[in-house]
Amino acid sequence: MRQLSVFALFAVVILTTSCQNEGKKVEEIKDELPATNPFFAASDLPFQAPAFDKIKNTDFLPAMDAGMKAQLKEIKTIVETPGAATFENTFVPLEKSGQLLMRVRNVFNLLSGANTNPELQAIEEALAPKFAEHNDAIYLNSQLFERVKTVYSSRESLKLDSESKHLVEYYYQRFVLAGANLKETDKLRLRELNGEVASLSAKFTNLLLAAAKSGALVVDNKEALAGLSEAEISAAANEEKTQWTLPLQNTTQQPSLQNLTNRETREKLFTNSWTRASKGDENDTRKIIERIAVIRAEQASILGYENYAAWKLQNQMAKTPKAVQDFLDQLVPATVAKAKVEAADIQALIDKQKGGFELEAWDWNMYAEQVRKERYDLDDTQIKPYFELWNVLENGVFYAANQLYGLTFKERKDLPVYQEDVRVYDVIDKDGSQIGLFYGDYYKRDNKSGGAWMSNIVDQSKLLETQPVIYNVCNFTKPAEGEAALVSFDDVITMFHEFGHALHGFFGDQQYVSLSGTNTPRDFVEFPSQFNENWALYPTILNNYAKHYETGEPMPQTLIDKIKKASTFNQGYALTEVVSAASLDMQWHTISKDVKIDDADVFEKEALKRTHLDLKTVPPRYRSTYFLHIWGNGYAAGYYAYLWTEMLDHDAYAWFEDNGGLTPENGQRFRDMILSRGNTEDFEKLYHDFRGQGPKIEPMLKNRGLID
């Protein structure tokens, strides 16, 4: 996932302006921010990497406040520039504005997601409405919009280079979508709604973290954890070994459900996950999401759109809710049919074992694993010893980037990190030049948001002479002291996925940060990351990293063959849970402003029923009450993007298969035509130029085992 924080959702200008090099001069911010604040100036560490060892919680609020004031002064200067508006006196300074703000915001977003604490959470909630107000002060500024519109209207005659022309079109659309054309009374109402939804989204994020933490399953009987490995049980134990805790990850299903043989424990863990944010306690999110959905519908109506999805899809590859729904409709029948066949197979196994019960959602993963083992003679315990986390990263993920793009990586230990488990690497291009820094944070913590994501601390921009500093965050179980960090094959795929986002960011080659790297539509940004997953099983890559953590022996070919044969197993389930989540997202965001939502649980149940996705044994990957993507991380009306870009991913990989597979030449072509292009032209054209045709859905369905 390419993460947007609550701030990024509402501070569009903030998101699309730089955080680095051409910072405000010392004398300009001296009165607003003391020089002792670590954000006072750009960091003097390599690539302006943050001095985490000098940053305190108390530094953020004054730096954010100073950053907002500084940017508004910069906007005022643009508005008051004498003479006619030009690209140079309007768009260039707009791109350069907000650097102090971005400098602090990028670090805050990282820490508030990956290493938060009550003080940071309080700051996040306090600042969210202020950022919404700040965003409105820029995007609803009628004088600034007049300058933008003037240049936009004459863009064809200005002899701008293609990227600059695209920047003009990009900004104009952002202003219009933000409400710049509205009358003043509507702008006022929109400002009120923007502030309210910003506060609610920040509150949702913090409540969800607390809900996940309090929802962890705690047992005081070791036997209840039967089926887990000794290492997993040891990692779950408290110091006295009198209690064992299984923390919740952000998805509905939990990793331990695959191995827990005690059915009562499985049900408790699943129930804790399913009800984490809907227990009627202080962490219940239902009223918040009901209100956010209604606010978003009203925002869209004010702007002249039928619903929120119609508003937000204007600048996406799909363009309309109908295009998204038509796409999802192509997936539902075959996907649900496959899931029902899989459920019947699992029930048959339960009956064969004389289980005496009907399959429930908390049974699926464990018995599906048994079916897989029986059908393919394969189980996770055979696989994990060959996937030691850091070996997967350095000899798998990094090695694939080397073979395709010529990159090399060198760990460095001289830079401060925000948590002791974080590792930092130089990223070196094939010509020997360093193109950025990579931070890897892979272990779960109870103060870390669930899931996995990538983002930038420093963005690439030729105008600002900055190069990317990028991080990946995951939530893998940290081993007990002295134990190896073994991960599942699903975790391996996650690592390749998130580093695909990183590559997209590292290869950004844009003049303007607004258009750089991963600053692309949601239904394109997941394409490079999902495409990168394909190399996890590619023979030359797999053979380089799939080594037994104790003996160093390579994974036997017989086991590799089993993994490949089993790759389409359980795909009916896997795809149904994602399609269900995408459908829920779209239905929450296609309501009209007149719809009343009194009960989020009822709305969810009816939404799944309408789309024929109400399978009791296959719950959505994210229930509405803990759907962080859409209520807190910028994927509202956009979760379909994972499936849309999966179509692009498999279609593009089919091109690689037809043209020699993993070769430096093919990697360079993909880098030149996709990864380095950022948001510089229409994405349908961008993809068509690479592929020679529009994307086809068949390679995706074939990869999932839904068609032959």
XYZ file of C-alpha atoms in Angstrom:
708
model
C 0.000 0.000 0.000
C 1.157 3.512 -0.817
C 0.025 5.302 2.307
C -1.553 8.708 2.650
C -1.986 10.003 6.162
C -4.930 11.950 7.463
C -2.953 15.120 6.768
C -2.365 14.125 3.173
C -6.046 13.473 2.581
C -6.954 17.072 3.224
C -3.756 18.956 2.532
C -3.535 18.347 -1.180
C -1.181 21.214 -1.800
C 0.872 20.063 1.140
C 1.072 16.585 -0.314
C 2.141 17.866 -3.676
C 4.796 20.316 -2.635
C 8.335 19.706 -1.565
C 9.807 19.113 1.831
C 13.424 19.806 1.177
C 16.239 21.679 -0.428
C 14.985 25.161 -1.203
C 13.810 25.682 2.380
C 12.974 29.062 3.789
C 15.938 31.214 4.632
C 16.887 31.384 8.289
C 15.908 35.036 8.626
C 12.444 34.324 7.194
C 11.417 31.780 9.811
C 13.538 32.883 12.746
C 10.607 34.556 14.498
C 8.278 31.622 13.881
C 10.418 28.608 14.752
C 13.414 28.509 17.074
C 16.678 27.339 15.569
C 16.822 24.617 18.207
C 13.874 22.870 16.554
C 15.256 20.016 14.378
C 12.848 20.978 11.580
C 14.106 24.575 11.485
C 16.188 23.745 8.418
C 16.587 20.782 6.122
C 18.619 18.011 7.735
C 22.318 18.029 6.944
C 22.417 14.218 6.956
C 22.798 12.409 3.605
C 19.780 12.998 1.357
C 18.313 15.142 4.146
C 17.461 12.014 6.141
C 15.803 12.940 9.457
C 17.886 13.256 12.598
C 15.595 10.927 14.515
C 17.905 11.050 17.522
C 17.210 14.782 17.896
C 13.460 14.832 17.230
C 11.111 15.049 20.222
C 7.320 14.925 20.367
C 7.264 18.553 21.442
C 8.988 19.614 18.214
C 6.062 18.780 15.959
C 3.342 21.270 16.887
C 5.474 24.438 16.643
C 7.061 23.202 13.414
C 3.681 22.379 11.876
C 2.291 25.748 12.917
C 5.308 27.590 11.514
C 5.088 25.543 8.332
C 1.462 26.436 7.736
C 2.111 30.125 8.366
C 5.107 30.072 6.051
C 3.197 28.451 3.214
C 0.306 30.886 3.469
C 2.801 33.744 3.213
C 4.220 32.122 0.095
C 0.734 31.801 -1.387
C 0.048 35.467 -0.560
C 3.212 36.433 -2.423
C 2.038 34.509 -5.499
C -1.381 36.174 -5.398
C 0.121 39.640 -5.029
C 2.688 39.240 -7.805
C 2.169 42.188 -10.175
C 1.317 41.664 -13.793
C -0.364 38.812 -15.601
C -0.187 35.279 -14.294
C 2.428 33.089 -15.969
C 3.685 29.582 -15.463
C 6.903 30.924 -13.936
C 5.312 33.337 -11.487
C 2.430 31.083 -10.423
C 3.089 27.367 -10.845
C 6.813 27.311 -10.075
C 6.461 29.134 -6.732
C 3.401 27.015 -5.958
C 5.587 23.935 -6.369
C 8.254 25.444 -4.131
C 5.854 26.424 -1.378
C 5.308 24.529 1.853
C 8.752 22.991 2.253
C 9.049 23.485 6.005
C 5.575 22.020 6.422
C 6.356 18.997 4.299
C 9.643 18.442 6.079
C 7.906 18.014 9.427
C 4.770 16.402 8.053
C 6.608 13.535 6.355
C 8.429 12.606 9.550
C 5.283 12.942 11.630
C 3.344 10.683 9.250
C 6.016 8.018 9.541
C 6.123 8.079 13.329
C 2.363 8.374 13.857
C 1.847 5.273 11.720
C 4.822 3.122 12.624
C 5.882 4.153 16.120
C 3.152 6.232 17.716
C 2.385 7.148 21.302
C -0.451 8.973 23.099
C 1.194 12.356 22.649
C 1.557 11.899 18.874
C -2.023 10.656 18.659
C -3.261 13.745 20.461
C -1.253 15.942 18.102
C -2.700 14.120 15.105
C -6.278 14.707 16.220
C -5.594 18.328 17.100
C -3.924 19.124 13.791
C -6.309 17.324 11.429
C -8.940 20.101 11.283
C -6.191 22.721 11.091
C -4.754 21.015 8.040
C -8.174 20.861 6.442
C -8.556 24.589 7.077
C -5.075 25.214 5.704
C -5.858 23.241 2.567
C -9.072 25.201 2.070
C -7.196 28.481 2.504
C -5.164 27.532 -0.553
C -7.557 25.603 -2.792
C -10.563 27.821 -2.130
C -8.528 31.009 -2.601
C -10.371 32.711 -5.465
C -7.475 35.020 -6.357
C -5.019 32.145 -6.582
C -7.487 30.144 -8.643
C -7.889 33.029 -11.095
C -4.143 32.946 -11.730
C -4.211 29.170 -12.161
C -7.199 29.423 -14.510
C -5.545 32.156 -16.570
C -2.512 29.998 -17.300
C -4.680 26.909 -17.820
C -6.837 28.707 -20.404
C -3.801 29.664 -22.490
C -1.703 26.539 -21.899
C -1.811 25.394 -25.520
C -0.119 28.582 -26.723
C 2.537 28.871 -24.019
C 5.043 26.457 -25.565
C 5.418 24.588 -22.284
C 7.266 21.286 -22.167
C 4.958 18.283 -21.728
C 5.573 17.897 -17.992
C 4.950 21.580 -17.280
C 1.756 21.515 -19.340
C 0.618 18.442 -17.437
C 1.359 20.244 -14.159
C -0.945 23.100 -15.207
C -3.730 20.638 -16.013
C -3.100 18.733 -12.797
C -3.379 21.810 -10.594
C -6.413 23.164 -12.408
C -8.275 19.908 -11.913
C -7.276 19.782 -8.245
C -8.604 23.309 -7.683
C -11.881 22.529 -9.433
C -12.356 19.253 -7.567
C -11.612 21.045 -4.301
C -14.429 23.529 -4.972
C -12.670 26.566 -6.422
C -15.605 27.268 -8.761
C -18.209 27.265 -5.982
C -20.076 30.315 -4.765
C -18.981 31.641 -1.384
C -21.846 30.143 0.641
C -21.061 26.689 -0.721
C -17.358 27.195 -0.055
C -18.176 28.034 3.545
C -20.215 24.864 3.995
C -17.534 22.790 2.300
C -14.918 24.204 4.666
C -17.049 23.156 7.633
C -17.429 19.635 6.282
C -13.737 19.357 5.416
C -12.778 20.232 8.973
C -15.257 17.813 10.489
C -14.266 14.869 8.311
C -10.588 15.552 8.955
C -11.162 15.359 12.698
C -13.256 12.228 12.391
C -10.700 10.459 10.195
C -7.913 11.199 12.652
C -10.080 10.003 15.527
C -10.984 6.846 13.599
C -7.321 6.013 13.030
C -6.460 6.386 16.685
C -9.526 4.483 17.893
C -8.725 1.651 15.517
C -5.194 1.329 16.839
C -6.574 1.203 20.378
C -9.265 -1.284 19.324
C -6.701 -3.597 17.765
C -4.526 -3.385 20.852
C -7.359 -4.105 23.278
C -8.739 -6.793 20.977
C -5.633 -8.957 21.190
C -6.460 -12.465 22.412
C -4.961 -13.192 25.831
C -4.957 -16.768 27.132
C -3.674 -18.086 30.429
C -3.434 -21.679 29.299
C -0.608 -22.663 26.974
C -2.604 -25.655 25.743
C -5.093 -23.254 24.158
C -2.358 -22.384 21.654
C -1.875 -25.944 20.457
C -0.745 -26.006 16.858
C 1.499 -22.961 17.071
C 5.246 -23.543 16.961
C 7.298 -23.304 20.124
C 8.928 -20.166 18.741
C 5.506 -18.546 18.153
C 4.306 -19.521 21.620
C 7.505 -18.209 23.161
C 7.137 -14.892 21.311
C 3.554 -14.592 22.617
C 4.450 -15.254 26.272
C 4.797 -12.637 28.977
C 7.920 -12.581 31.126
C 6.399 -14.832 33.771
C 5.051 -17.197 31.104
C 1.650 -17.072 32.766
C -0.161 -15.432 29.851
C 0.160 -15.539 26.101
C -1.008 -12.746 23.779
C -1.935 -13.014 20.106
C -2.076 -9.434 18.732
C -4.456 -8.495 15.933
C -3.331 -7.497 12.485
C -5.540 -5.183 10.491
C -7.223 -7.821 8.302
C -10.256 -9.894 9.315
C -8.451 -13.218 9.235
C -5.447 -13.609 11.531
C -2.233 -15.536 10.741
C -2.520 -17.812 13.786
C -5.908 -19.143 12.646
C -4.092 -21.295 10.118
C -2.350 -23.336 12.806
C -4.475 -23.195 15.967
C -6.009 -26.631 16.456
C -8.199 -25.619 19.406
C -11.491 -24.611 17.769
C -12.616 -22.571 20.758
C -9.407 -20.526 20.596
C -9.881 -20.005 16.870
C -13.405 -18.731 17.368
C -12.306 -16.365 20.136
C -9.459 -14.965 18.036
C -11.700 -14.497 15.000
C -14.453 -12.912 17.103
C -11.959 -10.521 18.680
C -10.854 -9.530 15.198
C -14.370 -9.198 13.763
C -15.777 -7.181 16.679
C -12.675 -5.179 17.646
C -14.236 -1.828 16.753
C -17.932 -2.602 17.250
C -18.281 -3.603 20.897
C -20.108 -0.523 22.085
C -17.088 0.563 24.100
C -14.840 3.624 23.855
C -13.126 2.169 20.757
C -16.317 1.619 18.757
C -15.962 3.266 15.329
C -19.471 2.746 13.930
C -20.903 6.198 14.575
C -17.751 7.762 13.181
C -17.884 5.920 9.870
C -21.604 6.518 9.525
C -20.979 10.239 9.881
C -17.956 10.260 7.561
C -19.969 8.547 4.818
C -22.777 11.088 5.114
C -20.348 14.017 5.143
C -18.620 12.738 2.032
C -21.945 12.403 0.223
C -22.789 16.018 1.095
C -19.345 17.221 -0.008
C -19.872 15.577 -3.388
C -23.341 17.061 -3.729
C -22.077 20.582 -3.051
C -19.530 20.086 -5.828
C -22.217 18.902 -8.236
C -21.564 15.166 -8.168
C -24.092 12.414 -7.614
C -21.962 10.780 -4.939
C -18.500 10.780 -3.410
C -17.146 8.092 -5.756
C -18.204 10.098 -8.831
C -16.291 13.072 -7.410
C -13.135 11.239 -6.411
C -12.805 9.068 -9.537
C -12.528 12.080 -11.853
C -8.726 11.971 -11.781
C -8.359 8.187 -11.683
C -7.693 5.764 -14.503
C -11.205 4.263 -14.150
C -12.853 7.740 -14.253
C -16.413 6.683 -13.172
C -18.170 4.503 -10.562
C -19.822 2.623 -13.415
C -16.449 1.618 -14.852
C -15.421 0.340 -11.420
C -18.675 -1.530 -10.878
C -18.535 -3.086 -14.353
C -15.013 -4.266 -13.561
C -16.045 -5.777 -10.207
C -19.081 -7.386 -11.815
C -16.752 -9.276 -14.147
C -15.083 -10.847 -11.121
C -17.970 -11.715 -8.812
C -19.628 -14.737 -10.493
C -16.521 -16.833 -11.132
C -14.946 -15.761 -7.859
C -17.912 -16.648 -5.662
C -18.471 -19.920 -7.534
C -14.851 -20.900 -6.914
C -15.129 -19.982 -3.219
C -18.213 -22.184 -2.840
C -16.388 -25.133 -4.398
C -13.497 -24.560 -1.998
C -15.923 -24.419 0.945
C -17.440 -27.739 -0.122
C -13.971 -29.308 -0.288
C -13.167 -28.060 3.210
C -16.499 -29.286 4.603
C -15.839 -32.687 3.069
C -12.524 -32.852 4.926
C -14.176 -31.832 8.210
C -16.790 -34.545 7.713
C -14.123 -37.081 6.805
C -12.400 -36.327 10.103
C -15.780 -36.646 11.877
C -15.525 -33.067 13.073
C -19.261 -32.867 13.634
C -19.605 -29.168 12.842
C -20.411 -26.885 9.935
C -17.589 -24.831 8.448
C -17.319 -21.320 9.885
C -15.077 -18.422 8.958
C -12.671 -19.163 11.828
C -12.205 -22.712 10.558
C -11.372 -21.844 6.958
C -7.660 -21.124 7.148
C -6.747 -24.144 9.241
C -8.720 -26.637 7.173
C -7.801 -24.998 3.883
C -4.174 -25.540 4.885
C -4.962 -29.206 5.528
C -6.656 -29.520 2.133
C -3.622 -27.917 0.530
C -1.312 -30.278 2.371
C -3.391 -33.279 1.325
C -3.765 -32.156 -2.281
C -0.278 -30.809 -2.847
C 1.633 -32.414 0.039
C 2.517 -28.920 1.186
C 2.171 -26.977 4.421
C 3.565 -23.747 5.771
C 5.961 -25.415 8.197
C 7.828 -26.897 5.236
C 8.207 -23.504 3.606
C 9.069 -21.088 6.415
C 12.571 -22.445 7.201
C 13.641 -21.291 3.731
C 12.398 -17.742 4.228
C 14.474 -15.872 6.798
C 13.327 -12.262 6.702
C 16.615 -10.441 6.145
C 17.840 -13.014 3.665
C 14.584 -12.619 1.724
C 15.118 -8.860 1.683
C 18.765 -8.766 0.683
C 19.048 -11.862 -1.513
C 15.511 -11.856 -2.860
C 13.888 -8.427 -3.024
C 17.145 -6.517 -3.528
C 18.557 -9.167 -5.857
C 15.527 -8.933 -8.164
C 16.021 -5.158 -8.340
C 19.657 -5.780 -9.217
C 18.903 -8.274 -11.983
C 16.177 -6.126 -13.532
C 17.436 -2.602 -12.986
C 21.092 -2.900 -11.954
C 20.557 -1.535 -8.434
C 22.787 -2.490 -5.509
C 22.226 -1.916 -1.801
C 24.592 -1.298 1.073
C 23.477 -1.299 4.695
C 24.656 1.640 6.726
C 24.585 1.975 10.502
C 25.699 5.576 10.882
C 22.267 7.126 10.423
C 19.854 7.460 13.357
C 16.637 5.430 13.250
C 13.341 5.886 15.075
C 13.240 2.314 16.420
C 16.053 -0.141 17.034
C 14.804 -2.791 14.581
C 14.810 -0.426 11.587
C 17.567 -0.936 9.004
C 18.849 1.646 6.503
C 20.376 1.022 3.067
C 22.074 3.122 0.421
C 20.417 2.589 -2.973
C 23.049 2.671 -5.731
C 22.237 2.811 -9.439
C 24.023 0.753 -12.098
C 26.287 3.675 -12.991
C 27.544 3.801 -9.397
C 25.597 6.906 -8.388
C 23.484 6.818 -5.251
C 19.829 7.533 -5.921
C 18.406 7.459 -2.418
C 18.032 5.858 1.008
C 15.788 2.977 2.016
C 14.466 2.327 5.533
C 13.015 -1.108 6.333
C 10.742 -1.528 9.398
C 9.367 -5.080 9.359
C 8.345 -6.200 12.869
C 4.907 -5.628 14.370
C 4.520 -3.522 17.506
C 1.442 -2.614 19.494
C 2.073 1.063 18.714
C 2.216 0.458 14.959
C -0.764 0.590 12.595
C -1.680 -2.739 11.028
C -0.903 -3.798 7.485
C 2.030 -2.874 5.281
C 2.858 0.327 3.454
C 5.417 2.488 1.706
C 5.899 6.236 1.743
C 8.500 8.963 1.310
C 10.350 10.974 3.907
C 11.959 12.984 1.099
C 10.491 13.216 -2.412
C 12.300 13.358 -5.731
C 12.306 16.672 -7.609
C 14.746 18.202 -10.094
C 13.320 21.645 -9.380
C 14.123 21.240 -5.697
C 17.273 19.179 -6.262
C 16.100 16.419 -3.928
C 16.365 12.644 -4.157
C 14.099 10.109 -2.472
C 14.288 8.769 1.051
C 11.754 5.945 1.218
C 10.515 3.502 3.835
C 8.651 0.193 3.882
C 6.663 -0.784 6.967
C 5.321 -4.304 7.618
C 3.893 -6.222 10.580
C 5.723 -9.544 10.823
C 6.106 -11.288 14.153
C 9.416 -10.500 15.805
C 11.156 -13.707 16.898
C 12.148 -14.397 20.467
C 15.705 -13.516 21.427
C 18.139 -15.737 19.545
C 15.517 -17.118 17.145
C 15.485 -16.645 13.370
C 12.900 -14.322 11.816
C 11.061 -16.827 9.619
C 8.223 -15.552 7.442
C 5.502 -17.170 5.373
C 5.383 -17.085 1.595
C 2.532 -14.558 1.874
C 4.912 -12.361 3.867
C 7.530 -12.776 1.145
C 4.992 -11.527 -1.397
C 4.238 -8.547 0.861
C 7.940 -7.637 0.939
C 8.213 -7.758 -2.850
C 4.979 -5.744 -3.114
C 6.019 -2.905 -0.839
C 9.430 -2.687 -2.446
C 7.693 -2.375 -5.811
C 6.265 0.879 -4.459
C 9.768 1.846 -3.337
C 11.169 1.257 -6.829
C 8.415 3.425 -8.275
C 9.534 6.170 -5.897
C 13.285 5.716 -6.402
C 12.973 5.863 -10.190
C 10.969 9.093 -10.163
C 12.602 11.435 -12.679
C 10.393 14.491 -12.611
C 10.971 18.218 -12.490
C 7.988 18.752 -10.212
C 7.356 16.875 -6.996
C 3.586 16.993 -7.536
C 4.047 14.620 -10.465
C 6.964 12.609 -9.122
C 7.283 8.908 -8.378
C 4.257 7.420 -6.673
C 2.180 10.623 -6.821
C -0.164 8.887 -9.260
C -3.844 7.872 -9.156
C -4.798 5.101 -6.751
C -5.733 2.749 -9.586
C -2.256 3.045 -11.067
C -0.015 3.362 -8.016
C -0.562 -0.278 -7.015
C 0.461 -1.508 -10.466
C 4.267 -1.328 -9.984
C 4.003 -2.867 -6.511
C 1.838 -5.795 -7.590
C 3.928 -6.304 -10.703
C 7.024 -6.664 -8.515
C 5.401 -9.617 -6.714
C 5.911 -11.753 -9.827
C 9.647 -12.028 -9.233
C 9.261 -13.801 -5.867
C 8.805 -17.158 -7.620
C 10.961 -16.434 -10.663
C 13.574 -19.240 -10.748
C 16.765 -17.172 -10.765
C 15.444 -14.973 -7.957
C 13.908 -17.731 -5.832
C 17.046 -19.850 -6.059
C 19.087 -16.930 -4.742
C 17.116 -16.389 -1.542
C 15.130 -19.538 -0.695
C 17.840 -21.033 1.531
C 17.353 -23.009 4.728
C 18.073 -20.686 7.634
C 20.143 -23.318 9.492
C 21.909 -25.295 6.761
C 22.018 -22.805 3.903
C 20.715 -25.519 1.591
C 18.560 -24.261 -1.290
C 14.873 -25.068 -1.317
C 14.411 -28.435 -3.049
C 12.928 -28.275 -6.521
C 10.185 -30.651 -5.421
C 9.065 -28.095 -2.821
C 9.268 -25.255 -5.343
C 7.097 -27.247 -7.729
C 4.565 -27.799 -4.956
C 4.413 -24.077 -4.208
C 3.823 -23.286 -7.876
C 1.193 -25.982 -8.267
C -0.563 -24.735 -5.154
C -0.432 -21.091 -6.276
C -4.036 -21.108 -7.503
C -5.278 -22.975 -4.450
C -7.825 -21.119 -2.282
C -7.985 -18.263 -4.778
C -11.773 -18.237 -4.735
C -11.576 -17.335 -1.061
C -8.667 -14.921 -1.434
C -10.271 -12.997 -4.278
C -13.764 -12.996 -2.756
C -12.580 -11.349 0.465
C -10.887 -8.553 -1.528
C -13.796 -8.102 -3.962
C -16.117 -7.920 -0.932
C -14.028 -5.177 0.626
C -13.846 -3.250 -2.658
C -17.605 -3.557 -3.062
C -18.216 -2.321 0.487
C -16.010 0.680 -0.202
C -17.918 1.579 -3.349
C -21.307 1.187 -1.687
C -20.343 3.369 1.258
C -19.240 6.000 -1.234
C -22.057 5.862 -3.780
C -24.809 6.864 -1.364
C -26.573 10.142 -2.107
C -26.656 12.998 0.388
C -30.257 12.155 1.268
C -29.474 8.649 2.541
C -29.706 8.143 6.297
C -27.380 5.558 7.832
C -28.526 4.541 11.297
C -26.618 1.298 11.688
C -23.252 0.554 10.039
C -23.651 -3.181 10.642
C -27.008 -3.263 8.848
C -25.651 -1.170 5.975
C -22.721 -3.568 5.564
C -24.918 -6.665 5.665
C -27.338 -5.289 3.068
C -24.480 -4.066 0.848
C -22.912 -7.528 0.701
C -26.282 -9.113 0.020
C -26.986 -6.739 -2.883
C -23.753 -7.725 -4.591
C -24.115 -11.461 -3.887
C -21.037 -11.413 -1.690
C -22.732 -12.334 1.598
C -20.882 -15.602 2.214
C -20.759 -16.364 5.931
C -17.573 -18.415 5.541
C -15.799 -15.752 3.460
C -15.949 -12.415 5.301
C -14.597 -9.234 3.695
C -10.868 -8.743 4.081
C -11.713 -5.604 6.017
C -14.968 -5.078 7.847
C -16.323 -1.545 7.583
C -15.530 -0.765 11.219
C -11.792 -1.434 10.780
C -11.390 -0.533 7.111
C -8.418 1.782 7.652
C -7.770 2.167 3.926
C -11.030 4.001 3.265
C -11.640 5.892 6.510
C -8.082 6.962 7.328
C -5.554 6.241 4.580
C -6.831 7.843 1.404
C -8.418 4.888 -0.391
C -12.040 6.051 -0.103
C -13.798 4.939 -3.306
C -10.407 3.552 -4.276
C -9.913 0.136 -2.713
C -10.877 -1.413 -6.064
C -7.466 -0.154 -7.193
C -5.767 -3.297 -5.887
C -7.842 -5.431 -8.244
C -7.704 -2.959 -11.142
C -3.925 -2.800 -10.928
C -3.721 -6.558 -10.530
C -5.221 -6.686 -14.013
C -2.459 -4.336 -15.222
C 0.165 -6.322 -13.317
C -0.588 -9.710 -14.853
C -1.117 -8.268 -18.312
C 2.281 -6.528 -18.118
C 3.957 -9.683 -16.799
C 2.489 -11.561 -19.771
C 4.455 -9.120 -21.948
C 7.639 -10.020 -20.048
C 6.944 -13.733 -20.529
C 6.463 -13.180 -24.245
C 9.675 -11.170 -24.515
C 12.332 -13.123 -22.658
C 11.312 -12.737 -19.011
C 13.700 -11.230 -16.479
C 16.398 -9.456 -18.480
C 18.157 -6.119 -17.949
C 16.781 -4.941 -21.293
C 13.191 -5.660 -20.284
C 13.788 -4.122 -16.867
C 15.159 -0.958 -18.442
C 12.135 -0.730 -20.746
C 9.750 -1.063 -17.800
C 11.764 1.501 -15.848
C 11.808 3.964 -18.747
C 8.168 3.571 -19.803
C 6.407 2.965 -16.470
C 8.439 3.326 -13.285
C 10.182 6.611 -14.098
C 7.217 8.417 -15.601
C 5.398 9.472 -12.437
C 2.185 11.349 -13.186
C 3.286 13.013 -16.413
C 0.679 11.834 -18.911
C -2.612 10.010 -19.330
C -2.270 6.554 -17.792
C -4.254 4.717 -20.437
C -1.811 6.042 -23.019
C 1.168 5.328 -20.759
C 0.156 1.692 -20.389
C -0.782 1.310 -24.051
C 2.619 2.641 -25.127
C 4.345 0.032 -22.985
C 2.090 -2.924 -23.777
C 1.134 -2.118 -27.348
C -2.535 -2.521 -26.422
C -4.978 -1.839 -23.630
C -4.968 -4.143 -20.565
C -6.818 -7.450 -20.740
C -8.378 -9.152 -17.722
C -7.710 -12.730 -18.877
C -4.113 -13.000 -17.550
C -5.375 -12.018 -14.094
C -8.181 -14.574 -14.134
C -5.789 -17.232 -15.380
C -3.259 -16.439 -12.676
C -6.005 -16.759 -10.066
C -7.038 -20.118 -11.499
C -10.502 -18.888 -12.449
C -10.061 -19.713 -16.135
C -7.782 -22.125 -17.976
